[in-house]
Structure formats: C-alpha cells, structure tokens
PDB file of C-alpha atoms in Angstrom:
ATOM      1  CA  VAL A1115      -1.680 -30.101 -14.705  1.00  0.00           C
ATOM      2  CA  TYR A1116      -0.300 -31.583 -11.622  1.00  0.00           C
ATOM      3  CA  GLN A1117       3.196 -30.008 -10.222  1.00  0.00           C
ATOM      4  CA  GLU A1118       5.353 -30.657  -7.364  1.00  0.00           C
ATOM      5  CA  GLY A1119       5.854 -27.909  -4.899  1.00  0.00           C
ATOM      6  CA  ALA A1120       7.020 -27.180  -1.379  1.00  0.00           C
ATOM      7  CA  GLN A1121       3.397 -28.293  -0.282  1.00  0.00           C
ATOM      8  CA  GLY A1122       3.610 -31.509  -2.201  1.00  0.00           C
ATOM      9  CA  LEU A1123       1.327 -32.100  -5.483  1.00  0.00           C
ATOM     10  CA  PHE A1124      -1.067 -29.575  -6.237  1.00  0.00           C
ATOM     11  CA  LEU A1125      -3.348 -28.752  -9.231  1.00  0.00           C
ATOM     12  CA  ARG A1126      -2.556 -25.700 -11.407  1.00  0.00           C
ATOM     13  CA  THR A1127      -5.588 -24.108 -12.899  1.00  0.00           C
ATOM     14  CA  GLN A1128      -5.711 -22.855 -16.462  1.00  0.00           C
ATOM     15  CA  THR A1129      -4.818 -19.378 -15.506  1.00  0.00           C
ATOM     16  CA  GLY A1130      -1.556 -20.577 -13.836  1.00  0.00           C
ATOM     17  CA  ARG A1131      -2.713 -19.784 -10.256  1.00  0.00           C
ATOM     18  CA  GLN A1132      -2.413 -22.255  -7.256  1.00  0.00           C
ATOM     19  CA  THR A1133      -5.363 -22.175  -4.723  1.00  0.00           C
ATOM     20  CA  ASP A1134      -5.930 -23.900  -1.504  1.00  0.00           C
ATOM     21  CA  ARG A1135      -8.577 -25.759  -2.901  1.00  0.00           C
ATOM     22  CA  ASP A1136      -6.335 -27.216  -5.438  1.00  0.00           C
ATOM     23  CA  VAL A1137      -4.029 -28.947  -2.895  1.00  0.00           C
ATOM     24  CA  ILE A1138      -4.032 -32.647  -3.043  1.00  0.00           C
ATOM     25  CA  MET A1139      -1.113 -33.868  -0.858  1.00  0.00           C
ATOM     26  CA  GLY A1140       0.877 -32.025   1.741  1.00  0.00           C
ATOM     27  CA  ARG A1141      -0.317 -29.298   4.322  1.00  0.00           C
ATOM     28  CA  GLY A1142      -3.155 -27.056   3.315  1.00  0.00           C
ATOM     29  CA  LYS A1143      -5.766 -24.973   5.271  1.00  0.00           C
ATOM     30  CA  ILE A1144      -7.642 -26.508   8.210  1.00  0.00           C
ATOM     31  CA  GLU A1145     -11.317 -26.539   8.087  1.00  0.00           C
ATOM     32  CA  ILE A1146     -12.404 -24.519  10.862  1.00  0.00           C
ATOM     33  CA  LYS A1147     -15.023 -26.565  12.867  1.00  0.00           C
ATOM     34  CA  LYS A1148     -15.411 -28.461  16.069  1.00  0.00           C
ATOM     35  CA  ILE A1149     -13.222 -31.201  16.502  1.00  0.00           C
ATOM     36  CA  ASP A1150     -15.113 -34.442  17.497  1.00  0.00           C
ATOM     37  CA  ASP A1151     -12.358 -36.586  18.872  1.00  0.00           C
ATOM     38  CA  VAL A1152     -11.816 -35.434  22.477  1.00  0.00           C
ATOM     39  CA  THR A1153      -8.172 -36.349  22.665  1.00  0.00           C
ATOM     40  CA  SER A1154      -7.371 -34.402  19.591  1.00  0.00           C
ATOM     41  CA  ARG A1155      -9.517 -31.543  20.826  1.00  0.00           C
ATOM     42  CA  GLN A1156      -7.510 -31.378  23.903  1.00  0.00           C
ATOM     43  CA  VAL A1157      -4.188 -31.444  22.055  1.00  0.00           C
ATOM     44  CA  THR A1158      -5.154 -28.804  19.752  1.00  0.00           C
ATOM     45  CA  PHE A1159      -6.306 -26.483  22.482  1.00  0.00           C
ATOM     46  CA  SER A1160      -3.201 -27.020  24.449  1.00  0.00           C
ATOM     47  CA  LYS A1161      -1.028 -26.115  21.530  1.00  0.00           C
ATOM     48  CA  ARG A1162      -3.163 -23.157  20.183  1.00  0.00           C
ATOM     49  CA  LYS A1163      -3.340 -21.851  23.783  1.00  0.00           C
ATOM     50  CA  ALA A1164       0.401 -21.809  24.150  1.00  0.00           C
ATOM     51  CA  GLY A1165       0.697 -20.130  20.885  1.00  0.00           C
ATOM     52  CA  ILE A1166      -1.694 -17.509  21.765  1.00  0.00           C
ATOM     53  CA  PHE A1167       0.095 -16.927  25.255  1.00  0.00           C
ATOM     54  CA  LYS A1168       3.386 -16.752  23.444  1.00  0.00           C
ATOM     55  CA  LYS A1169       2.033 -14.136  20.578  1.00  0.00           C
ATOM     56  CA  ALA A1170       0.598 -12.011  23.614  1.00  0.00           C
ATOM     57  CA  HIS A1171       3.841 -11.892  25.478  1.00  0.00           C
ATOM     58  CA  GLU A1172       5.711 -10.956  22.420  1.00  0.00           C
ATOM     59  CA  LEU A1173       3.451  -8.219  21.490  1.00  0.00           C
ATOM     60  CA  SER A1174       3.524  -6.834  25.037  1.00  0.00           C
ATOM     61  CA  VAL A1175       7.553  -6.871  24.938  1.00  0.00           C
ATOM     62  CA  LEU A1176       8.052  -5.720  21.308  1.00  0.00           C
ATOM     63  CA  CYS A1177       5.431  -2.717  21.362  1.00  0.00           C
ATOM     64  CA  ASP A1178       5.571  -2.047  25.151  1.00  0.00           C
ATOM     65  CA  ALA A1179       1.746  -2.760  25.390  1.00  0.00           C
ATOM     66  CA  GLU A1180      -0.484  -4.078  28.267  1.00  0.00           C
ATOM     67  CA  VAL A1181      -1.846  -7.288  27.134  1.00  0.00           C
ATOM     68  CA  ALA A1182      -4.433  -9.597  28.956  1.00  0.00           C
ATOM     69  CA  VAL A1183      -5.900 -12.943  27.628  1.00  0.00           C
ATOM     70  CA  LEU A1184      -8.450 -14.872  29.335  1.00  0.00           C
ATOM     71  CA  ILE A1185      -9.371 -18.358  28.088  1.00  0.00           C
ATOM     72  CA  PHE A1186     -11.843 -20.728  29.442  1.00  0.00           C
ATOM     73  CA  SER A1187     -11.545 -24.384  28.514  1.00  0.00           C
ATOM     74  CA  ASN A1188     -14.682 -26.562  27.798  1.00  0.00           C
ATOM     75  CA  THR A1189     -14.664 -27.766  31.431  1.00  0.00           C
ATOM     76  CA  GLY A1190     -14.832 -24.568  32.887  1.00  0.00           C
ATOM     77  CA  ARG A1191     -11.136 -24.020  33.777  1.00  0.00           C
ATOM     78  CA  LEU A1192      -9.463 -20.472  33.319  1.00  0.00           C
ATOM     79  CA  TYR A1193      -6.368 -19.741  31.611  1.00  0.00           C
ATOM     80  CA  ASP A1194      -4.882 -16.397  31.714  1.00  0.00           C
ATOM     81  CA  PHE A1195      -2.068 -14.322  30.855  1.00  0.00           C
ATOM     82  CA  ALA A1196      -1.386 -10.861  31.837  1.00  0.00           C
ATOM     83  CA  SER A1197       1.652  -8.986  30.912  1.00  0.00           C
ATOM     84  CA  SER A1198       1.236  -6.455  33.965  1.00  0.00           C
ATOM     85  CA  ARG A1199       1.500  -9.593  36.260  1.00  0.00           C
ATOM     86  CA  CYS A1200      -1.745  -8.410  37.801  1.00  0.00           C
ATOM     87  CA  MET A1201      -4.710  -9.429  35.650  1.00  0.00           C
ATOM     88  CA  GLU A1202      -7.374  -7.531  38.168  1.00  0.00           C
ATOM     89  CA  GLN A1203      -5.505  -4.202  37.462  1.00  0.00           C
ATOM     90  CA  THR A1204      -5.901  -4.864  33.932  1.00  0.00           C
ATOM     91  CA  ILE A1205      -9.477  -5.601  34.115  1.00  0.00           C
ATOM     92  CA  GLU A1206     -10.147  -2.501  36.021  1.00  0.00           C
ATOM     93  CA  ARG A1207      -8.370  -0.536  33.507  1.00  0.00           C
ATOM     94  CA  TYR A1208     -10.643  -2.119  30.910  1.00  0.00           C
ATOM     95  CA  GLU A1209     -13.641  -1.224  32.856  1.00  0.00           C
ATOM     96  CA  LYS A1210     -12.738   2.225  33.308  1.00  0.00           C
ATOM     97  CA  CYS A1211     -12.190   2.735  29.633  1.00  0.00           C
ATOM     98  CA  THR A1212     -15.417   1.155  28.264  1.00  0.00           C
ATOM     99  CA  LYS A1213     -17.233   3.113  31.069  1.00  0.00           C
ATOM    100  CA  ALA A1214     -15.773   6.329  29.746  1.00  0.00           C
ATOM    101  CA  ILE A1215     -16.706   5.441  26.404  1.00  0.00           C
ATOM    102  CA  ASN A1216     -20.150   4.251  27.044  1.00  0.00           C
ATOM    103  CA  CYS A1217     -21.054   6.805  29.649  1.00  0.00           C
ATOM    104  CA  PRO A1218     -19.017   9.983  28.648  1.00  0.00           C
ATOM    105  CA  THR A1219     -18.919  12.844  31.246  1.00  0.00           C
ATOM    106  CA  SER A1220     -20.653  16.053  30.526  1.00  0.00           C
ATOM    107  CA  ASP A1221     -17.455  17.842  30.648  1.00  0.00           C
ATOM    108  CA  PRO A1222     -14.817  15.931  28.706  1.00  0.00           C
ATOM    109  CA  ILE A1223     -12.334  18.604  28.796  1.00  0.00           C
ATOM    110  CA  VAL A1224     -11.883  18.087  32.595  1.00  0.00           C
ATOM    111  CA  GLU A1225      -9.581  15.358  33.198  1.00  0.00           C
ATOM    112  CA  ASN A1226      -9.022  15.522  37.087  1.00  0.00           C
ATOM    113  CA  LYS A1227     -11.844  14.047  39.283  1.00  0.00           C
ATOM    114  CA  SER A1228     -13.035  15.996  41.879  1.00  0.00           C
ATOM    115  CA  PRO A1229     -12.920  14.740  45.501  1.00  0.00           C
ATOM    116  CA  ILE A1230     -16.543  13.573  45.488  1.00  0.00           C
ATOM    117  CA  GLN A1231     -16.021  11.701  42.076  1.00  0.00           C
ATOM    118  CA  GLU A1232     -13.097   9.874  43.627  1.00  0.00           C
ATOM    119  CA  GLY A1233     -14.951   9.025  46.668  1.00  0.00           C
ATOM    120  CA  ILE A1234     -17.771   7.623  44.388  1.00  0.00           C
ATOM    121  CA  GLU A1235     -15.585   5.554  42.430  1.00  0.00           C
ATOM    122  CA  ILE A1236     -13.843   4.231  45.537  1.00  0.00           C
ATOM    123  CA  LEU A1237     -17.283   3.197  46.837  1.00  0.00           C
ATOM    124  CA  ARG A1238     -18.138   1.448  43.633  1.00  0.00           C
ATOM    125  CA  GLN A1239     -15.014  -0.482  43.530  1.00  0.00           C
ATOM    126  CA  LYS A1240     -15.713  -1.793  47.209  1.00  0.00           C
ATOM    127  CA  LEU A1241     -19.333  -2.403  45.858  1.00  0.00           C
ATOM    128  CA  ARG A1242     -17.938  -4.541  43.461  1.00  0.00           C
ATOM    129  CA  ALA A1243     -15.568  -6.323  45.655  1.00  0.00           C
ATOM    130  CA  LEU A1244     -18.359  -7.050  48.191  1.00  0.00           C
ATOM    131  CA  GLN A1245     -20.540  -8.459  45.292  1.00  0.00           C
ATOM    132  CA  ARG A1246     -17.842 -10.469  44.063  1.00  0.00           C
ATOM    133  CA  LEU A1247     -17.091 -11.846  47.682  1.00  0.00           C
ATOM    134  CA  GLN A1248     -20.934 -12.658  47.880  1.00  0.00           C
ATOM    135  CA  ARG A1249     -20.783 -14.547  44.702  1.00  0.00           C
ATOM    136  CA  ASN A1250     -17.681 -16.310  45.808  1.00  0.00           C
ATOM    137  CA  MET A1251     -19.422 -17.104  49.190  1.00  0.00           C
ATOM    138  CA  MET A1252     -22.158 -18.684  47.241  1.00  0.00           C
ATOM    139  CA  GLY A1253     -19.657 -20.984  45.379  1.00  0.00           C
ATOM    140  CA  GLU A1254     -19.945 -18.850  42.139  1.00  0.00           C
ATOM    141  CA  GLU A1255     -16.911 -17.748  40.090  1.00  0.00           C
ATOM    142  CA  LEU A1256     -14.492 -19.799  41.775  1.00  0.00           C
ATOM    143  CA  ALA A1257     -12.450 -20.350  38.818  1.00  0.00           C
ATOM    144  CA  LEU A1258     -11.321 -16.824  38.775  1.00  0.00           C
ATOM    145  CA  LEU A1259      -9.790 -17.203  42.289  1.00  0.00           C
ATOM    146  CA  LYS A1260      -6.190 -18.587  43.059  1.00  0.00           C
ATOM    147  CA  VAL A1261      -5.029 -21.022  45.611  1.00  0.00           C
ATOM    148  CA  GLY A1262      -4.613 -18.397  48.522  1.00  0.00           C
ATOM    149  CA  GLU A1263      -7.761 -16.754  47.752  1.00  0.00           C
ATOM    150  CA  LEU A1264      -9.426 -20.251  47.846  1.00  0.00           C
ATOM    151  CA  HIS A1265      -7.934 -21.040  51.091  1.00  0.00           C
ATOM    152  CA  ASP A1266      -9.101 -17.596  52.480  1.00  0.00           C
ATOM    153  CA  LEU A1267     -12.566 -18.042  51.241  1.00  0.00           C
ATOM    154  CA  GLU A1268     -12.732 -21.606  52.791  1.00  0.00           C
ATOM    155  CA  HIS A1269     -11.326 -20.009  56.288  1.00  0.00           C
ATOM    156  CA  ASN A1270     -14.097 -17.032  56.139  1.00  0.00           C
ATOM    157  CA  ILE A1271     -16.932 -19.776  55.389  1.00  0.00           C
ATOM    158  CA  GLU A1272     -15.683 -22.053  58.156  1.00  0.00           C
ATOM    159  CA  CYS A1273     -15.755 -18.989  60.525  1.00  0.00           C
ATOM    160  CA  ALA A1274     -19.222 -17.999  59.311  1.00  0.00           C
ATOM    161  CA  ILE A1275     -20.481 -21.457  59.947  1.00  0.00           C
ATOM    162  CA  LEU A1276     -19.271 -21.476  63.404  1.00  0.00           C
ATOM    163  CA  LYS A1277     -20.722 -18.204  64.175  1.00  0.00           C
ATOM    164  CA  VAL A1278     -24.105 -19.619  62.832  1.00  0.00           C
ATOM    165  CA  ARG A1279     -24.067 -22.614  64.825  1.00  0.00           C
ATOM    166  CA  ALA A1280     -23.257 -20.592  68.048  1.00  0.00           C
ATOM    167  CA  ARG A1281     -26.411 -18.438  67.400  1.00  0.00           C
ATOM    168  CA  GLN A1282     -28.458 -21.472  66.866  1.00  0.00           C
ATOM    169  CA  ASN A1283     -27.378 -23.153  70.048  1.00  0.00           C
ATOM    170  CA  GLN A1284     -27.901 -19.757  72.000  1.00  0.00           C
ATOM    171  CA  ILE A1285     -31.544 -19.664  70.487  1.00  0.00           C
ATOM    172  CA  GLN A1286     -32.218 -23.095  71.500  1.00  0.00           C
ATOM    173  CA  LEU A1287     -30.976 -22.412  75.107  1.00  0.00           C
ATOM    174  CA  GLU A1288     -33.215 -19.400  75.453  1.00  0.00           C
ATOM    175  CA  LYS A1289     -36.195 -21.428  74.258  1.00  0.00           C
ATOM    176  CA  ILE A1290     -35.419 -24.061  76.856  1.00  0.00           C
ATOM    177  CA  ALA A1291     -35.032 -21.518  79.729  1.00  0.00           C
ATOM    178  CA  ASN A1292     -38.295 -20.000  78.451  1.00  0.00           C
ATOM    179  CA  LEU A1293     -40.197 -23.142  78.625  1.00  0.00           C
ATOM    180  CA  ARG A1294     -38.995 -24.098  82.057  1.00  0.00           C
ATOM    181  CA  PHE A1295     -40.113 -20.845  83.392  1.00  0.00           C
ATOM    182  CA  LYS A1296     -43.609 -21.510  81.792  1.00  0.00           C
ATOM    183  CA  GLU A1297     -43.573 -24.919  83.363  1.00  0.00           C
ATOM    184  CA  GLN A1298     -43.118 -23.768  86.704  1.00  0.00           C
ATOM    185  CA  LEU A1299     -45.955 -21.299  86.216  1.00  0.00           C
ATOM    186  CA  LEU A1300     -48.363 -24.221  85.381  1.00  0.00           C
ATOM    187  CA  ILE A1301     -47.007 -26.201  88.082  1.00  0.00           C
ATOM    188  CA  GLY A1302     -48.338 -23.190  90.611  1.00  0.00           C
ATOM    189  CA  GLU A1303     -51.393 -22.883  88.727  1.00  0.00           C
ATOM    190  CA  ASN A1304     -52.120 -26.412  88.766  1.00  0.00           C
ATOM    191  CA  GLU A1305     -51.392 -26.647  92.648  1.00  0.00           C
ATOM    192  CA  GLN A1306     -54.121 -23.564  93.195  1.00  0.00           C
ATOM    193  CA  LEU A1307     -56.713 -25.338  91.281  1.00  0.00           C
ATOM    194  CA  GLN A1308     -56.315 -28.324  93.370  1.00  0.00           C
ATOM    195  CA  LYS A1309     -56.496 -26.523  96.317  1.00  0.00           C
ATOM    196  CA  MET A1310     -59.703 -24.883  95.044  1.00  0.00           C
ATOM    197  CA  LEU A1311     -61.273 -28.084  94.009  1.00  0.00           C
ATOM    198  CA  LEU A1312     -60.687 -29.814  97.502  1.00  0.00           C
ATOM    199  CA  GLU A1313     -62.214 -26.767  99.176  1.00  0.00           C
ATOM    200  CA  GLU A1314     -65.230 -26.703  97.066  1.00  0.00           C
ATOM    201  CA  ALA A1315     -65.791 -30.507  97.587  1.00  0.00           C
ATOM    202  CA  GLN A1316     -65.630 -30.220 101.221  1.00  0.00           C
ATOM    203  CA  ARG A1317     -68.207 -27.243 101.224  1.00  0.00           C
ATOM    204  CA  SER A1318     -70.576 -29.494  99.215  1.00  0.00           C
ATOM    205  CA  LEU A1319     -70.133 -32.387 101.695  1.00  0.00           C
ATOM    206  CA  GLY A1320     -70.982 -29.952 104.624  1.00  0.00           C
ATOM    207  CA  LEU A1321     -67.449 -30.124 106.040  1.00  0.00           C
ATOM    208  CA  ARG A1322     -65.362 -27.187 106.951  1.00  0.00           C
ATOM    209  CA  PRO A1323     -62.451 -26.449 104.794  1.00  0.00           C
ATOM    210  CA  THR A1324     -59.144 -28.066 105.846  1.00  0.00           C
ATOM    211  CA  SER A1325     -57.450 -24.787 105.694  1.00  0.00           C
ATOM    212  CA  LEU A1326     -60.108 -23.409 108.346  1.00  0.00           C
ATOM    213  CA  ILE A1327     -59.712 -26.109 110.564  1.00  0.00           C
ATOM    214  CA  GLN A1328     -56.060 -26.052 110.799  1.00  0.00           C
ATOM    215  CA  THR A1329     -56.689 -22.040 111.287  1.00  0.00           C
ATOM    216  CA  ASP A1330     -58.888 -22.824 114.288  1.00  0.00           C
ATOM    217  CA  ILE A1331     -56.318 -25.495 115.873  1.00  0.00           C
ATOM    218  CA  ILE A1332     -53.444 -22.997 115.705  1.00  0.00           C
ATOM    219  CA  THR A1333     -55.364 -19.864 116.728  1.00  0.00           C
ATOM    220  CA  SER A1334     -57.751 -21.331 119.510  1.00  0.00           C
ATOM    221  CA  PRO A1335     -56.460 -20.260 123.144  1.00  0.00           C
ATOM    222  CA  THR A1336     -54.933 -22.618 125.455  1.00  0.00           C
ATOM    223  CA  ILE A1337     -56.901 -22.831 128.969  1.00  0.00           C
ATOM    224  CA  ILE A1338     -54.731 -23.894 131.892  1.00  0.00           C
ATOM    225  CA  MET A1339     -56.611 -25.393 135.010  1.00  0.00           C
ATOM    226  CA  ASN A1340     -55.483 -24.509 138.364  1.00  0.00           C
ATOM    227  CA  PRO A1341     -55.715 -27.985 140.504  1.00  0.00           C
ATOM    228  CA  TYR A1342     -55.716 -26.067 143.857  1.00  0.00           C
ATOM    229  CA  GLU A1343     -58.573 -23.672 142.642  1.00  0.00           C
ATOM    230  CA  GLY A1344     -61.487 -23.886 145.588  1.00  0.00           C
ATOM    231  CA  PHE A1345     -59.307 -25.202 148.295  1.00  0.00           C
ATOM    232  CA  PHE A1346     -58.177 -21.997 149.627  1.00  0.00           C
TER     233      PHE A1346
END
C-alpha cells in the first residue's frame, strides 16, 4: 500500500511499519561508500567536515570538555580543531593518558612525581621535539606545521646550508694548500736528482764535477808577483 508522508511516497508493509528500504521517493538513507565523482566527493567532504567541527565546538561549550579533531583529506591536507586553542597541548595530554593506561606505574597511589621522574619526562619531551624537528628537516610531517613554523624551518635550513658550504670551501682550501706544499717538496727533490745525475755523468766522462771546479776556483790562493824583485 502506497501512502504519502513527510518524506514522500513510501511502501507500507503488511505489519504497518515503515522502513528505510521501503522509501520510494523523497529523502532516505545514503549508502555509505566511496563517492566516485571527484566534485561531489569534495563538496561532501567540505560539508561534513564543517558539521563535525561544529558539533565538536558545541560539545566543548555545552559540556565544558576539551575536544580535538584531526582530519586529513585524500590530498594530504590537514584540518584540525582544538577547543583549547592549542592542539599540541591536547595531544600531549592524550599521550600522557594513553601512556598511563598502557604502562601503569608500580605505585598508582602516588600521584605526585618525584624530581627524577619529572626530569625524565622533560628529557623525553625534548627528545620528541628534536625527533620531530629532525623529521621536519628531512621534509616529513610538514602538513602539521603552521605558516610561521614553516618560515622558521626554512630559515634554519638556509643557515645550515650556508654552514655546510663554508665547511666545504674550507676543506677545499686546506687541500689546495697541502698540494702546493707537496709540489714544493717535489720540485726540491727534482732539483737534487738533476744535480746528482749531472755529477754522475761528469764522473763517467772523466771530468771533474762542476761543483769541485767552482770550489777550486774560489778557494785557490792568489799569487801577487813583485816586478822589482831581483833588482835590489
């Protein structure tokens, strides 16, 4: 039996109950599956994302609850909402709660942490921050950063590149200076070898070495003759 209702015409069963499967015209349940049309998928994503953020805001205001929502689109873009205005603070709180549940302490009665435990927790937070910075320097997890953080990351990378290039130039200059020093040593050794070969060649020909001839000329005594000797 067909009857007209608020949702249009529907088919009433023999028991008199109206089911969603019986809807013929009007608004019924949407089948949950991937939307093939790209435009329709993007429109649906935008509408439902706005609805989720609206519901999260209403929940945080009405119930005084801390709410955080993270959404990644199919293109990898991040959309987030945090009632505390600081997503990192909510994430740290979540990590502490999950860690306390998964790894309970041996003495759950003690709520206050000792100074050693607080120091360890601070070091762990610093380690996580350094690991996150390292991943960002490698170009990973950039979707989680804001515009200001991206500018700071770019500045740090540029400074690191300048330091690396300066170190490379310094190493090249040191190599050049070392090669020039070795060149001077080789030139001196080459001159010594040439001198030794020349002296060896002169000995084989029965000639006195040039160095000895020059020494005799320099060290031989000079005899001065007196022209009037023998007349007196």
